[in-house]
Coordinates of C-alpha atoms and ligand atoms in Angstrom, one line a residue:
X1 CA 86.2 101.6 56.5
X2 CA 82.5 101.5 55.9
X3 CA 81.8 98.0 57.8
X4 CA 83.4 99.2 61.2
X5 CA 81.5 102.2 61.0
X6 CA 78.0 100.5 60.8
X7 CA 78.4 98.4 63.9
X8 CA 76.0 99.5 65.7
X9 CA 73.8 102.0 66.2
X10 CA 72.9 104.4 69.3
X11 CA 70.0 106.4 67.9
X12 CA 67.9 105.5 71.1
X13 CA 70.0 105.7 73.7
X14 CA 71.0 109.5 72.2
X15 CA 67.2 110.1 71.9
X16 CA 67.1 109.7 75.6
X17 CA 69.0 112.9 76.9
X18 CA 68.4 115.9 74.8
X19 CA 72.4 117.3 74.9
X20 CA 73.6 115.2 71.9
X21 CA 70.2 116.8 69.5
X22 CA 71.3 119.6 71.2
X23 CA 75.2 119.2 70.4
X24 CA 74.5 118.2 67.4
X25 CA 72.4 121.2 65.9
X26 CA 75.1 123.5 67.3
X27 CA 77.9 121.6 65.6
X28 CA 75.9 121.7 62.5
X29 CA 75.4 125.8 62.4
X30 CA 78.9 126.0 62.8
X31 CA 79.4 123.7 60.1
X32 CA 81.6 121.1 61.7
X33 CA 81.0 117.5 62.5
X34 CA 80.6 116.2 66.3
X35 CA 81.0 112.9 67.9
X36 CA 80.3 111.4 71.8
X37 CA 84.3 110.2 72.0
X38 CA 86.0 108.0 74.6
X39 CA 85.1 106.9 78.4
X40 CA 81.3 108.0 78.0
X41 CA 81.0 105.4 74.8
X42 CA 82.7 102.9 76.2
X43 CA 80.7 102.4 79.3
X44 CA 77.6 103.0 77.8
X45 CA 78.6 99.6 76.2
X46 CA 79.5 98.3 79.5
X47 CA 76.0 99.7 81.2
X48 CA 78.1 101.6 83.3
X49 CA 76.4 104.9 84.4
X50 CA 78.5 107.8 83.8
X51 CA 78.6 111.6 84.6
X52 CA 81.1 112.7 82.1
X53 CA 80.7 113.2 78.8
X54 CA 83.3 114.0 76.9
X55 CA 83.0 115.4 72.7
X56 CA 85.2 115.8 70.1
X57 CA 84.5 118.4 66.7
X58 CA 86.9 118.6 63.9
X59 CA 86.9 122.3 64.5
X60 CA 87.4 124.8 67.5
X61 CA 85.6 122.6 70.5
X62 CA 85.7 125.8 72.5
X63 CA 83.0 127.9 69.6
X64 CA 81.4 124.0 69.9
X65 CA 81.1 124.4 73.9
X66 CA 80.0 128.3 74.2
X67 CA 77.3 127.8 71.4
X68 CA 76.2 124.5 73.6
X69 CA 76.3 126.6 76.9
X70 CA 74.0 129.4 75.3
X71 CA 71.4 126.9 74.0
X72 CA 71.6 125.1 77.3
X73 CA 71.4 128.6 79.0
X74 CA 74.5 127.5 81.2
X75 CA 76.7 130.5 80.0
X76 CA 78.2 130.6 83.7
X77 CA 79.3 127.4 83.9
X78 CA 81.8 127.2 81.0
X79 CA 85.4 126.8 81.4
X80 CA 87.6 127.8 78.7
X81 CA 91.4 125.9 79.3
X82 CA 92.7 127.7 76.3
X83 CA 96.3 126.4 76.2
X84 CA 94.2 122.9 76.0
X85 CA 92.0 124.3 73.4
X86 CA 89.1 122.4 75.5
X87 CA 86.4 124.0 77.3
X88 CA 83.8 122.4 79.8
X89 CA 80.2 122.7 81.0
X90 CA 78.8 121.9 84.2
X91 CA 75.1 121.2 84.1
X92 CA 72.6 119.1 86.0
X93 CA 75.2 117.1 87.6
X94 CA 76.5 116.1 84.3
X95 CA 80.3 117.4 83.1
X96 CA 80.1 117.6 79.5
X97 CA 84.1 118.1 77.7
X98 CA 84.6 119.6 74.5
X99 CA 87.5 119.4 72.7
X100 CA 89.0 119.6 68.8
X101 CA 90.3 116.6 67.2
X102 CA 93.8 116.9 67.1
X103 CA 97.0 115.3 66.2
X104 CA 100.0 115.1 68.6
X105 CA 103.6 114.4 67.9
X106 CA 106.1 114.1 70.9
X107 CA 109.5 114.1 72.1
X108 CA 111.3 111.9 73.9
X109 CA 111.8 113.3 77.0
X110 CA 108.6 115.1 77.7
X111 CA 104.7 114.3 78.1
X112 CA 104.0 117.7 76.2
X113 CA 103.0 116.9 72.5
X114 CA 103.3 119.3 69.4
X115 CA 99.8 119.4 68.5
X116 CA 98.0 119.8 65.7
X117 CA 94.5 119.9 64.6
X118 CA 93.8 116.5 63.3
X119 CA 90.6 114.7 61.5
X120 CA 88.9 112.2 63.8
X121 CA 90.6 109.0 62.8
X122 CA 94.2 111.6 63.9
X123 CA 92.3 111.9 67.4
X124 CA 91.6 108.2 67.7
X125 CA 95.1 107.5 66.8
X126 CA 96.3 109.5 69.6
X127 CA 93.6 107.8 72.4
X128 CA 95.1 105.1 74.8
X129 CA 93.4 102.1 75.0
X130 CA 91.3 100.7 71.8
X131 CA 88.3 100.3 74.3
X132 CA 88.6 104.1 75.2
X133 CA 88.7 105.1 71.3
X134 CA 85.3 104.8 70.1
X135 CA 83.2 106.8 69.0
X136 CA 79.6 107.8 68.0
X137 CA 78.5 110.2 65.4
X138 CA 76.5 113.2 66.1
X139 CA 76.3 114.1 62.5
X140 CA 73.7 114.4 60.0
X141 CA 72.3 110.8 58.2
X142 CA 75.2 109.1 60.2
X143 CA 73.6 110.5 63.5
X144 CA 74.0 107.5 66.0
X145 CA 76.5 105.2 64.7
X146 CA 79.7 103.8 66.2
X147 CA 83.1 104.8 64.3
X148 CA 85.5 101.8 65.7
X149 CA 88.8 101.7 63.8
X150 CA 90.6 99.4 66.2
X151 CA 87.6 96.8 67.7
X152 CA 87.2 98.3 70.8
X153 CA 83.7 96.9 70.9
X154 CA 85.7 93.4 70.4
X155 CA 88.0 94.1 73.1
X156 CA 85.0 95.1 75.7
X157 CA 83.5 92.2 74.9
X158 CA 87.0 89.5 75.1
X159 CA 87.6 92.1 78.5
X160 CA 90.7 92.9 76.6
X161 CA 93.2 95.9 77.8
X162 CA 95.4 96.9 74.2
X163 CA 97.0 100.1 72.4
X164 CA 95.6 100.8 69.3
X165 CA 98.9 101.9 68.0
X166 CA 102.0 99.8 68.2
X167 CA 102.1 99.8 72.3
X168 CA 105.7 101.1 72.5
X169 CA 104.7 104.0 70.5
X170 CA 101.3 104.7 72.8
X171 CA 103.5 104.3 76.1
X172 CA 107.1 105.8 75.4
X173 CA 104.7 108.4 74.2
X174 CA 102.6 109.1 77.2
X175 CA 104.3 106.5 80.3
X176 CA 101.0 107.3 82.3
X177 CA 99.2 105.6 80.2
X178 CA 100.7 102.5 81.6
X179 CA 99.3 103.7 84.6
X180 CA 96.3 104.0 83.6
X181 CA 96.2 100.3 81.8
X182 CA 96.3 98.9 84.7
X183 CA 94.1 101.1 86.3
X184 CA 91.6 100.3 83.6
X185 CA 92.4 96.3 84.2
X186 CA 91.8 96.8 87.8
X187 CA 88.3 98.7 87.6
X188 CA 86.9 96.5 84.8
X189 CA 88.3 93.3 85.7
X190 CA 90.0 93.0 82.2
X191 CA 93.6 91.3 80.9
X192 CA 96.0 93.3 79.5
X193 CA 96.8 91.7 76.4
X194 CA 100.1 90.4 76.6
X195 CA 102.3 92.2 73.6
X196 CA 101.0 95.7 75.7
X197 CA 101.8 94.5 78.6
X198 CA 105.4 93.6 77.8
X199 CA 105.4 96.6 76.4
X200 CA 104.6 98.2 80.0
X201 CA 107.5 96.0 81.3
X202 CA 109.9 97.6 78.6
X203 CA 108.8 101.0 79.0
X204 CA 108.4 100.6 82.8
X205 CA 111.7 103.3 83.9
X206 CA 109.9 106.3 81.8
X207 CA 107.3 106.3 84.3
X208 CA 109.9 109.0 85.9
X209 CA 108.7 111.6 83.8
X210 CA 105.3 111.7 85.3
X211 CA 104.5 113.7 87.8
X212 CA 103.4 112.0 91.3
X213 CA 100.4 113.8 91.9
X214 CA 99.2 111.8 88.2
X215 CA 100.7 108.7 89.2
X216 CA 98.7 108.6 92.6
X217 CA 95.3 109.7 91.2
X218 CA 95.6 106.6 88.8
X219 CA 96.9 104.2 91.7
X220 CA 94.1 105.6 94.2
X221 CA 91.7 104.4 91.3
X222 CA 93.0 101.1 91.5
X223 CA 93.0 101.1 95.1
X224 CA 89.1 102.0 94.9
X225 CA 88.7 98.9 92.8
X226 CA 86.6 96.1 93.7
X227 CA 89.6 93.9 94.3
X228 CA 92.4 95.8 94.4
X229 CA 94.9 93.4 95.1
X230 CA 94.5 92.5 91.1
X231 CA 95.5 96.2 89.8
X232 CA 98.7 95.9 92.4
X233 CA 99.7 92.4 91.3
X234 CA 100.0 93.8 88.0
X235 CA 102.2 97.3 89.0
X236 CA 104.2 95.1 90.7
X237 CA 104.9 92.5 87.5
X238 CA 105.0 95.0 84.8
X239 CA 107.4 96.5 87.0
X240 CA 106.1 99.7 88.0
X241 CA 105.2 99.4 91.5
X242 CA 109.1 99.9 92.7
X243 CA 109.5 103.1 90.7
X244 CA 107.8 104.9 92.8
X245 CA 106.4 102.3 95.9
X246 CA 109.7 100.7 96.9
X247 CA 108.2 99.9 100.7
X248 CA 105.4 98.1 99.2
X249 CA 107.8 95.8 97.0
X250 CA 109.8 95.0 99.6
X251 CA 107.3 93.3 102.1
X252 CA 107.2 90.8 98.8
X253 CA 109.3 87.5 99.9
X254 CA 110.1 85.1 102.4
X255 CA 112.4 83.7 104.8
X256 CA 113.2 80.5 105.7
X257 CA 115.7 79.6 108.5
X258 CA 116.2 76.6 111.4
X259 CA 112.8 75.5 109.4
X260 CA 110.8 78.7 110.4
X261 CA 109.3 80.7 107.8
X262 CA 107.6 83.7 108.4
X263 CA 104.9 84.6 105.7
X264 CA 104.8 87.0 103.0
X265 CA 103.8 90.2 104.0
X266 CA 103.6 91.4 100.2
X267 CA 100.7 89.1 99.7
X268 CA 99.3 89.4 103.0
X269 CA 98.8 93.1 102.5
X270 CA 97.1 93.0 99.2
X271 CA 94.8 89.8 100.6
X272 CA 93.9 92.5 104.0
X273 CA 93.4 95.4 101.2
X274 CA 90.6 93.2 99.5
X275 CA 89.3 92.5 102.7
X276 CA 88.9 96.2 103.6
X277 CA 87.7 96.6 100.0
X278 CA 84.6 93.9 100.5
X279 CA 84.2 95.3 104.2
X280 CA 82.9 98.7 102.0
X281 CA 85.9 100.5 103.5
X282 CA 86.8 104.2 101.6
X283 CA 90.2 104.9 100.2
X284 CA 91.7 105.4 103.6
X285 CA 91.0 102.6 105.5
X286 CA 92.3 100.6 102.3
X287 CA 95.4 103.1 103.1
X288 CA 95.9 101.8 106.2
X289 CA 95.5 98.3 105.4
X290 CA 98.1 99.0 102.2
X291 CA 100.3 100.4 105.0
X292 CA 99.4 98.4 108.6
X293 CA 102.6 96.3 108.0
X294 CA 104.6 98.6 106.0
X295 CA 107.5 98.3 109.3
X296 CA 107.8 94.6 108.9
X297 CA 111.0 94.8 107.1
X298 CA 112.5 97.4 109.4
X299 CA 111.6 95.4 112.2
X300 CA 112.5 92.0 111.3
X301 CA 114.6 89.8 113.9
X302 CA 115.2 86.3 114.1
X303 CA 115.4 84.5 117.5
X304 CA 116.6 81.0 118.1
X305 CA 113.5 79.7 120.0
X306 CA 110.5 82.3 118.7
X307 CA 111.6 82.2 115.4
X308 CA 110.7 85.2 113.4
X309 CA 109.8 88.2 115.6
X310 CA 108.6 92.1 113.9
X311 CA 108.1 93.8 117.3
X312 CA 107.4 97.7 117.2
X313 CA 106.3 97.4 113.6
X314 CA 102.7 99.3 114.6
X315 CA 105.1 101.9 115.9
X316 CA 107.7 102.0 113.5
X317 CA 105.4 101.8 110.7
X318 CA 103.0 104.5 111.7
X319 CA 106.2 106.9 111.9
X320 CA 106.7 106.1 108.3
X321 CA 103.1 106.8 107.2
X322 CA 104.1 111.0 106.7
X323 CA 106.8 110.7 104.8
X324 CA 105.4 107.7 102.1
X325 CA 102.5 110.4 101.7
X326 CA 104.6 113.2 101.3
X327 CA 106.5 111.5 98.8
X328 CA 103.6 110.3 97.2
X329 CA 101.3 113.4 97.6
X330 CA 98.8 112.3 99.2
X331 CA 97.1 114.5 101.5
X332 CA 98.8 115.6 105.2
X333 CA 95.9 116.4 106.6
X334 CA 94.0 114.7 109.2
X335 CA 93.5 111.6 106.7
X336 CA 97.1 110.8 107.4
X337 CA 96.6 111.4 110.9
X338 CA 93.9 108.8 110.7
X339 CA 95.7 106.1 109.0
X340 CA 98.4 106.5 111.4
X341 CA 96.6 105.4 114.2
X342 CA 95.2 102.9 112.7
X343 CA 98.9 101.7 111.7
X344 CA 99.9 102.0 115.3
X345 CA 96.4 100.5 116.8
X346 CA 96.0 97.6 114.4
X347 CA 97.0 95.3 116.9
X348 CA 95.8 96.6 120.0
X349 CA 92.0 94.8 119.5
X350 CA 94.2 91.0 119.3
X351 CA 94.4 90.6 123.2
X352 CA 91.2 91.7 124.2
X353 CA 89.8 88.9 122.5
X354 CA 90.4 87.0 125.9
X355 CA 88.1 86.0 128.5
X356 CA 89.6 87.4 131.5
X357 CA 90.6 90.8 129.9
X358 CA 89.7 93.6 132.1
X359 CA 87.0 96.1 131.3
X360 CA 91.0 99.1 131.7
X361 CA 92.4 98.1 128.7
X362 CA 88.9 97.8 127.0
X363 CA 88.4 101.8 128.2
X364 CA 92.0 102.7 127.2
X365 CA 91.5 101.3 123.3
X366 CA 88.4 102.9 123.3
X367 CA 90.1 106.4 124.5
X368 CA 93.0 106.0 121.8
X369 CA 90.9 105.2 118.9
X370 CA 87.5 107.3 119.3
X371 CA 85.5 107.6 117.0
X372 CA 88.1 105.9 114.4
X373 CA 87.5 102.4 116.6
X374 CA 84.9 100.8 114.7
X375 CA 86.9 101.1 111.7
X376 CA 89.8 100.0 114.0
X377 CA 87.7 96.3 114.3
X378 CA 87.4 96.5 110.9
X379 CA 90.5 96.5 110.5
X380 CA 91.3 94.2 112.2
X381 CA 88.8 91.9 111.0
X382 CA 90.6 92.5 107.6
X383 CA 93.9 91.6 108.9
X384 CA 92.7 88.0 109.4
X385 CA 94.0 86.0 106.5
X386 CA 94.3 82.8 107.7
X387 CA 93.6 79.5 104.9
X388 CA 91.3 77.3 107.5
X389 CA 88.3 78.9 107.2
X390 CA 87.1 77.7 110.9
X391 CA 90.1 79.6 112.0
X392 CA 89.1 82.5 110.3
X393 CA 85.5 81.9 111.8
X394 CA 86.5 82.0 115.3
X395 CA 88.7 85.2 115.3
X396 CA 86.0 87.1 113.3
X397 CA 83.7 86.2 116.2
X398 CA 86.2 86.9 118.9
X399 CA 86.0 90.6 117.2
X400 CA 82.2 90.4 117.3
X401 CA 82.7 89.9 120.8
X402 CA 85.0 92.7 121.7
X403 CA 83.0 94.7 119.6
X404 CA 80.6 94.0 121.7
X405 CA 82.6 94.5 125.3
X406 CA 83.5 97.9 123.4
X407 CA 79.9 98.5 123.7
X408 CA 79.2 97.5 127.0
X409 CA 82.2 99.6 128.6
X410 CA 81.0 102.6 126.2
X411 CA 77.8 103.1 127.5
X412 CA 79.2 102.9 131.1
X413 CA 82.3 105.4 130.9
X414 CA 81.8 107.8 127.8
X415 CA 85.1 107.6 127.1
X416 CA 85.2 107.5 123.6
X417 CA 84.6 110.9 123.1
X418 CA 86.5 111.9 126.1
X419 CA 85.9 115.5 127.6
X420 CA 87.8 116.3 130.8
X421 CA 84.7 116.1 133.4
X422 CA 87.3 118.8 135.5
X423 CA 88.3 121.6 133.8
X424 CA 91.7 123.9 134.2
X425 CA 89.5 126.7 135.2
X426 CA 88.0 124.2 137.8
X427 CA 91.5 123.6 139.4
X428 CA 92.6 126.8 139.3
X429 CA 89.7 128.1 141.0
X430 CA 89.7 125.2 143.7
X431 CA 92.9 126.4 144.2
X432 CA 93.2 129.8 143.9
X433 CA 96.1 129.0 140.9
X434 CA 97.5 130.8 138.3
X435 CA 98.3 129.1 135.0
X436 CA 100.9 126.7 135.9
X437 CA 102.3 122.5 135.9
X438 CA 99.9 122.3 138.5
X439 CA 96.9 121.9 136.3
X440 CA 98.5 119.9 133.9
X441 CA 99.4 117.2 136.2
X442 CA 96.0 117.6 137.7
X443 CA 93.9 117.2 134.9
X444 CA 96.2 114.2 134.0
X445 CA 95.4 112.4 137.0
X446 CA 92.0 112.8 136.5
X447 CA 91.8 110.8 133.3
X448 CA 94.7 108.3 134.5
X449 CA 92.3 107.5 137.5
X450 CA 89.1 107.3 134.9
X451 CA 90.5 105.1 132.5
X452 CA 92.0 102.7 135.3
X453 CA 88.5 102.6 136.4
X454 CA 89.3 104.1 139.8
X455 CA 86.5 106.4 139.8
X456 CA 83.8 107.0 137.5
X457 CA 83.8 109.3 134.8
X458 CA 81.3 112.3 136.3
X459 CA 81.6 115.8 137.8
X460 CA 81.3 114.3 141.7
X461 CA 83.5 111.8 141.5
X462 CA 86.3 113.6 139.8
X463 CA 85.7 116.4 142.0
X464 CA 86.6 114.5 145.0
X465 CA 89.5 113.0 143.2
X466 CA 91.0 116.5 142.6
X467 CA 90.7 117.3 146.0
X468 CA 92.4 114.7 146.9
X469 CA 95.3 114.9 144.1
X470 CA 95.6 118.6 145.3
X471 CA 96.1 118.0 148.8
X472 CA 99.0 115.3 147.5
X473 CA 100.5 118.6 145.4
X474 CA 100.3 120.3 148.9
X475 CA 97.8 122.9 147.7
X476 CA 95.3 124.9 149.7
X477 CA 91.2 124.8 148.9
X478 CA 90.2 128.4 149.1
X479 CA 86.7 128.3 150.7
Ligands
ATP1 P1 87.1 107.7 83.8 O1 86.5 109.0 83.5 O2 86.1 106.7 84.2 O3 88.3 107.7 84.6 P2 87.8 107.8 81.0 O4 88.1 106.8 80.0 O5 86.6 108.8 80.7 O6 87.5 107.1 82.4 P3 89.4 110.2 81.3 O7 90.7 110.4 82.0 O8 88.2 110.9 81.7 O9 89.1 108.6 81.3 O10 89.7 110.5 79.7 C1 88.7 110.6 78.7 C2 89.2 110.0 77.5 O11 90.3 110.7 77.0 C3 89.7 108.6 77.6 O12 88.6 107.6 77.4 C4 90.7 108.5 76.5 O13 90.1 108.3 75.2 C5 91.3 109.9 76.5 N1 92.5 109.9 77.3 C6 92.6 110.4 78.6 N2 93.8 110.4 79.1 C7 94.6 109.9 78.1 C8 96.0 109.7 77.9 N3 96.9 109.9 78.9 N4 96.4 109.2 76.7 C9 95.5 109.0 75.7 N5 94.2 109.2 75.8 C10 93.7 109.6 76.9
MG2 MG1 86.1 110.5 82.0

């Protein structure tokens, strides 16, 4: 329709950056026409900057993306995915995506579609969202204007989430695409309008043919979102958080008994994983705030007088950490290793906060957490979620001032980086030992006695300490 094709017109921002002239000559010698299709358009509109630009040709986009390469003189960097019939350029920074407009038809039980080639308005048809189906011509007279058949630019600007097909048809079609609605909702700040999102609701249990390692890209997204607590709010009502996130759901609720009521740790989480989110933390501090309190159910005891009690959750919950991102393939690297120490730490830093705490258990946080303690604090700091904003005030300067006791004990004892000031070698030559139990318990001494503050942490000082642990072990000092 010729009205929702004269919209609006790009010339000038495609006059800026020489790729679509130069896309669009290419597509014109191979007689095809070209468009600037999908994510790139839409946040353009949103004054998003954006790396990735990604083109559609009614016609083989891989011809479209070797003839682009040459002219660019980026030969090397094409990829050809031939069973995709896309191909891709890396240039500048910039990731440019070709691909031919095609047509898909699927089956019910699998994400693989029959596809065809298509026109463009068959590629459209087939996008997800109406705000990620736009798209802007590259082609002769038309050269700069937006082809909207489903008022995506209406949608951007009512910060509307919608299918531009019927939305069972879009999600039974593709179930990560209800995924990636929310995911969408969550990074823009949009609504998803509410005939697709019972549709989500409905459509929910096919999520199960989706791999994992999809699923979690899309929900890391949302955890990267400004306030993520938003995107998870809406897995958890359109009913997709459970399929594959069952520990999360089940913080959600709470109890009530002999009028004590503990709170709800569902909500609790999500309010700490905004809190990491404004604190600037990266996706794995806002793991281990989705996770600090993942135990709390395992753990859960009431008692007559104390009322509600979760004791060993840190430890019970940081045991769980490998398994939740084994399940959900996340990585098992060292990245798990960090969040579970935070898990297990998170509530080491509470106590400190007092007066008379002595500069030992100070050293001994410091020596657990190293160089993971500041985001330990912050943490912490997160995990305060208190509704009296004075209250709030006074812990988050209690942590300012163990933050700074942290400081104070740092400079004195190194021990946050702690290197053995006695080495095996050391003991064994003191000693004239072979490799044995010996130097273990030795060595072990050593930094019991440093971190009770017993003696300091240097060469002399653990010296004489050794001697003096040896003589206990009944060992002779060879002269
Ligand atoms: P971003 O790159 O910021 O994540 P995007 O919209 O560019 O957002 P991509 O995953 O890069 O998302 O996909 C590019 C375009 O391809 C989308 O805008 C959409 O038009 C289409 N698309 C991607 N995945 C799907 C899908 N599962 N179903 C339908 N269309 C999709
Ligand atoms: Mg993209």
């Amino acid at each position: 329709m010729a009205s929702k094709k004269l919209q609006m017109n790009f010339k000038e921002v495609l006059d800026k950056d020489k790729i679509f002239e130069i896309v669009k000559q290419c597509a014109s010698d191979l007689g095809i026409e070209a468009y600037v299709v999908g994510g790139f358009v839409r946040d353009l509109i949103l004054k998003r900057p954006s790396k990735d630009v990604d083109f559609v040709c009614v016609g083989s986009g891989i011809a479209l993306a070797k003839k682009v390469a040459s002219t660019l003189n980026a030969n090397k960097s094409v990829q050809v995915f031939k069973n995709f019939g896309t191909a891709s350029i890396t240039h500048k920074d910039f990731n440019y995506e070709f691909v031919g407009a095609r047509k898909e038809s699927y089956q019910r039980d699998s994400r693989k579609p029959i596809v065809e080639d298509g026109t463009l308005e068959d590629d459209q048809n087939r996008r997800d969202f109406t705000i990620n189906a736009l798209a802007i011509s590259l082609n002769g007279s038309s050269y700069g204007e937006l082809i909207d058949p489903f008022e995506g630019v209406k949608d951007l600007k009512r910060k509307i989430i919608r299918t531009p097909l019927a939305p069972d048809v879009t999600f039974s079609d593709d179930p990560l695409r209800m995924m990636r609605a929310v995911r969408f909702a969550s990074q823009l700040g949009f609504d998803i309008q509410a005939d697709t999102f019972d549709s989500i609701i409905k459509n929910a249990g096919r999520l199960k043919i989706i791999s994992q390692e999809r699923i979690t890209d899309e929900l890391n997204k949302i955890i990267l979102s400004e306030t993520p607590s938003y995107g998870f709010k809406l897995l958890y009502h359109a009913q997709l958080l459970d399929k594959f996130f069952p520990e999360l759901t089940n913080l959600q609720g709470v109890e009530e008994k002999n009028g004590h009521k503990h709170k709800d740790n569902f909500y609790h989480t999500l309010q700490v994983l905004d809190n990491t989110a404004s604190l600037g933390g990266d996706l794995w501090l806002r793991w281990a705030a989705i996770l600090h309190d993942i135990a709390k159910p395992a753990t859960k005891r009431f008692h007559a007088k104390q009322g509600w009690t979760f004791h060993g959750h840190e430890d019970k919950g940081s045991r769980m950490v490998p398994k939740i991102f084994q399940r959900l393939k996340l990585p098992l690297n060292d990245r798990m290793k960090y969040v579970q120490k935070l898990v297990l730490l998170h509530l080491r830093p509470i106590p400190l906060v007092r007066d008379n705490i002595t500069d030992n258990a100070v050293r001994r946080l410091l020596f657990e957490a190293g160089d993971d303690i500041e985001d330990l604090l912050n943490l912490c700091r997160a995990d305060v979620t208190s509704k009296n904003p004075a209250r709030v005030q006074k812990y988050l300067s209690n942590f300012d001032l163990v933050e700074q006791k942290m400081k104070e004990v740092e400079e004195k004892d190194q021990v946050r980086n702690f290197q053995p000031p006695i080495s095996g070698e050391d003991i064994m030559q003191t000693f004239n030992l072979q490799p044995g139990r010996e130097i273990g318990i030795i060595k072990n001494e050593i930094k019991e006695a440093i971190l009770d503050g017993k003696i300091k942490n240097n060469r002399e000082e653990a010296y004489e300490f050794m001697l003096e642990a040896g003589k206990k072990l009944n060992l002779t000092i060879t002269s």
